[in-house]
Amino acid sequence: MTGRPSLRDYIDRYAAGEIPRDEALAAIAAWEFEEEWFDPAHTAPTHQDNTLAVVNEARALGRLTPADVEVIRERLRLRGF
């Protein structure tokens, strides 16, 4: 545990309608992402909660729409990602 909020949990709250879209997408794009590490025992991005892979996973699971991801990508690009 890192002691930081979980991006995965935040996206789940957004998908459940608990967080307004504009607020959620701005927060996700400003998230303090962790560096992804590779562990051969984990083939899916389920072992880290604060990586960009979590955004991709949320898109694949329908928790973020393609339009949501495009907004996030543009804001990340502006941040230098």
Backbone as CSV, one residue per row, in Angstrom:
resi,resn,N_x,N_y,N_z,CA_x,CA_y,CA_z,C_x,C_y,C_z
1,MET,0.833,-1.183,0.000,0.000,0.000,0.000,0.876,1.245,0.000
2,THR,0.512,2.190,-0.821,1.274,3.425,-0.893,0.720,4.509,0.012
3,GLY,-0.479,4.328,0.517,-1.097,5.354,1.335,-1.768,6.435,0.506
4,ARG,-1.666,6.330,-0.805,-2.282,7.309,-1.698,-3.666,6.828,-2.122
5,PRO,-4.512,7.770,-2.547,-5.831,7.365,-3.051,-5.677,6.432,-4.251
6,SER,-6.656,5.609,-4.465,-6.644,4.647,-5.555,-7.336,5.215,-6.788
7,LEU,-6.607,5.293,-7.900,-7.195,5.732,-9.166,-8.292,4.769,-9.594
8,ARG,-8.067,3.495,-9.411,-9.071,2.490,-9.781,-10.379,2.741,-9.025
9,ASP,-10.294,3.005,-7.731,-11.489,3.297,-6.936,-12.149,4.598,-7.387
10,TYR,-11.345,5.597,-7.700,-11.877,6.885,-8.144,-12.647,6.712,-9.456
11,ILE,-12.083,5.977,-10.393,-12.760,5.738,-11.672,-14.049,4.952,-11.447
12,ASP,-14.028,3.997,-10.548,-15.248,3.244,-10.232,-16.336,4.167,-9.680
13,ARG,-15.952,5.121,-8.851,-16.924,6.084,-8.314,-17.476,6.976,-9.429
14,TYR,-16.612,7.370,-10.352,-17.061,8.157,-11.507,-18.045,7.339,-12.345
15,ALA,-17.698,6.100,-12.627,-18.555,5.233,-13.447,-19.909,4.992,-12.780
16,ALA,-19.942,5.020,-11.455,-21.196,4.830,-10.713,-22.019,6.113,-10.640
17,GLY,-21.499,7.202,-11.199,-22.236,8.458,-11.204,-22.051,9.310,-9.967
18,GLU,-21.080,8.977,-9.146,-20.857,9.723,-7.902,-20.052,11.003,-8.098
19,ILE,-19.358,11.121,-9.233,-18.493,12.267,-9.487,-18.866,12.831,-10.854
20,PRO,-19.069,14.155,-10.961,-19.391,14.753,-12.255,-18.259,14.549,-13.272
21,ARG,-18.634,14.431,-14.547,-17.680,14.104,-15.608,-16.506,15.076,-15.656
22,ASP,-16.775,16.380,-15.748,-15.677,17.346,-15.890,-14.711,17.278,-14.716
23,GLU,-15.255,17.152,-13.515,-14.416,17.047,-12.317,-13.568,15.778,-12.359
24,ALA,-14.190,14.663,-12.728,-13.487,13.388,-12.749,-12.373,13.375,-13.787
25,LEU,-12.674,13.839,-14.993,-11.656,13.795,-16.049,-10.483,14.712,-15.723
26,ALA,-10.763,15.870,-15.128,-9.674,16.765,-14.715,-8.825,16.109,-13.626
27,ALA,-9.471,15.458,-12.678,-8.731,14.806,-11.585,-7.900,13.642,-12.102
28,ILE,-8.464,12.854,-12.998,-7.732,11.704,-13.551,-6.512,12.190,-14.331
29,ALA,-6.693,13.232,-15.137,-5.579,13.754,-15.928,-4.490,14.376,-15.052
30,ALA,-4.853,14.831,-13.864,-3.885,15.448,-12.950,-3.351,14.460,-11.922
31,TRP,-3.751,13.193,-12.028,-3.380,12.184,-11.031,-1.871,12.031,-10.934
32,GLU,-1.394,11.737,-9.741,0.027,11.450,-9.530,0.248,9.964,-9.844
33,PHE,0.594,9.691,-11.092,0.743,8.313,-11.538,2.038,7.702,-11.019
34,GLU,1.948,6.422,-10.684,3.134,5.661,-10.286,3.783,5.069,-11.528
35,GLU,5.053,4.806,-11.425,5.741,4.089,-12.487,5.235,2.645,-12.491
36,GLU,4.947,2.142,-13.678,4.497,0.757,-13.780,5.686,-0.177,-13.649
37,TRP,5.504,-1.240,-12.903,6.552,-2.244,-12.782,6.020,-3.558,-13.304
38,PHE,6.905,-4.320,-13.863,6.526,-5.588,-14.467,6.743,-6.722,-13.476
39,ASP,5.708,-7.503,-13.290,5.785,-8.688,-12.449,5.204,-9.836,-13.265
40,PRO,6.003,-10.828,-13.633,5.495,-11.910,-14.473,4.344,-12.689,-13.844
41,ALA,4.172,-12.555,-12.543,3.067,-13.250,-11.885,1.732,-12.533,-12.110
42,HIS,1.791,-11.295,-12.580,0.581,-10.514,-12.834,0.551,-10.140,-14.310
43,THR,-0.352,-10.729,-15.051,-0.423,-10.438,-16.484,-1.427,-9.347,-16.798
44,ALA,-2.247,-8.963,-15.848,-3.206,-7.879,-16.033,-2.870,-6.752,-15.054
45,PRO,-3.239,-5.514,-15.395,-2.899,-4.378,-14.520,-3.821,-4.286,-13.311
46,THR,-3.800,-5.321,-12.480,-4.673,-5.323,-11.307,-3.901,-5.158,-10.011
47,HIS,-2.589,-5.175,-10.075,-1.784,-5.145,-8.863,-1.297,-3.748,-8.497
48,GLN,-1.489,-2.764,-9.369,-1.137,-1.384,-9.076,-2.375,-0.524,-9.327
49,ASP,-2.648,0.392,-8.432,-3.866,1.196,-8.543,-3.671,2.565,-9.161
50,ASN,-2.464,3.015,-9.349,-2.242,4.398,-9.766,-1.320,4.519,-10.973
51,THR,-1.608,3.744,-12.004,-0.804,3.792,-13.222,-1.695,4.126,-14.415
52,LEU,-1.066,4.497,-15.508,-1.827,4.760,-16.729,-2.523,3.499,-17.234
53,ALA,-2.002,2.331,-16.896,-2.654,1.079,-17.299,-4.050,0.967,-16.688
54,VAL,-4.264,1.579,-15.538,-5.581,1.553,-14.906,-6.590,2.317,-15.766
55,VAL,-6.149,3.402,-16.403,-7.023,4.152,-17.313,-7.394,3.272,-18.503
56,ASN,-6.418,2.583,-19.077,-6.688,1.693,-20.211,-7.620,0.552,-19.809
57,GLU,-7.403,0.008,-18.627,-8.260,-1.064,-18.131,-9.700,-0.559,-17.963
58,ALA,-9.856,0.645,-17.420,-11.194,1.212,-17.221,-11.894,1.423,-18.555
59,ARG,-11.151,1.820,-19.567,-11.734,1.970,-20.908,-12.190,0.615,-21.438
60,ALA,-11.364,-0.391,-21.282,-11.699,-1.731,-21.778,-12.918,-2.305,-21.057
61,LEU,-13.091,-1.944,-19.799,-14.217,-2.446,-19.005,-15.469,-1.574,-19.128
62,GLY,-15.379,-0.487,-19.900,-16.520,0.388,-20.100,-16.761,1.387,-18.984
63,ARG,-15.805,1.541,-18.096,-15.951,2.513,-17.000,-15.596,3.923,-17.461
64,LEU,-14.790,4.008,-18.501,-14.491,5.264,-19.179,-14.870,5.088,-20.644
65,THR,-15.459,6.117,-21.229,-15.830,6.054,-22.645,-14.627,6.445,-23.501
66,PRO,-14.680,6.139,-24.789,-13.603,6.609,-25.667,-13.448,8.134,-25.604
67,ALA,-14.562,8.851,-25.522,-14.494,10.316,-25.417,-13.820,10.743,-24.115
68,ASP,-14.117,10.059,-23.023,-13.449,10.349,-21.747,-11.943,10.193,-21.885
69,VAL,-11.532,9.098,-22.478,-10.104,8.807,-22.612,-9.428,9.844,-23.504
70,GLU,-10.098,10.299,-24.535,-9.510,11.334,-25.404,-9.300,12.633,-24.637
71,VAL,-10.258,13.011,-23.793,-10.105,14.222,-22.972,-8.926,14.042,-22.020
72,ILE,-8.842,12.896,-21.384,-7.740,12.623,-20.460,-6.403,12.657,-21.204
73,ARG,-6.341,12.013,-22.361,-5.090,12.003,-23.149,-4.656,13.411,-23.526
74,GLU,-5.606,14.251,-23.944,-5.256,15.621,-24.318,-4.720,16.393,-23.116
75,ARG,-5.347,16.226,-21.971,-4.869,16.919,-20.769,-3.511,16.383,-20.319
76,LEU,-3.298,15.087,-20.476,-1.984,14.508,-20.160,-0.923,15.052,-21.121
77,ARG,-1.283,15.166,-22.382,-0.350,15.710,-23.370,0.063,17.114,-22.972
78,LEU,-0.894,17.909,-22.526,-0.589,19.265,-22.087,0.304,19.285,-20.851
79,ARG,0.244,18.219,-20.043,1.118,18.083,-18.867,2.505,17.587,-19.242
80,GLY,2.667,17.142,-20.484,3.978,16.655,-20.916,4.113,15.150,-20.900
81,PHE,2.996,14.428,-20.777,3.046,12.956,-20.819,3.028,12.495,-22.236
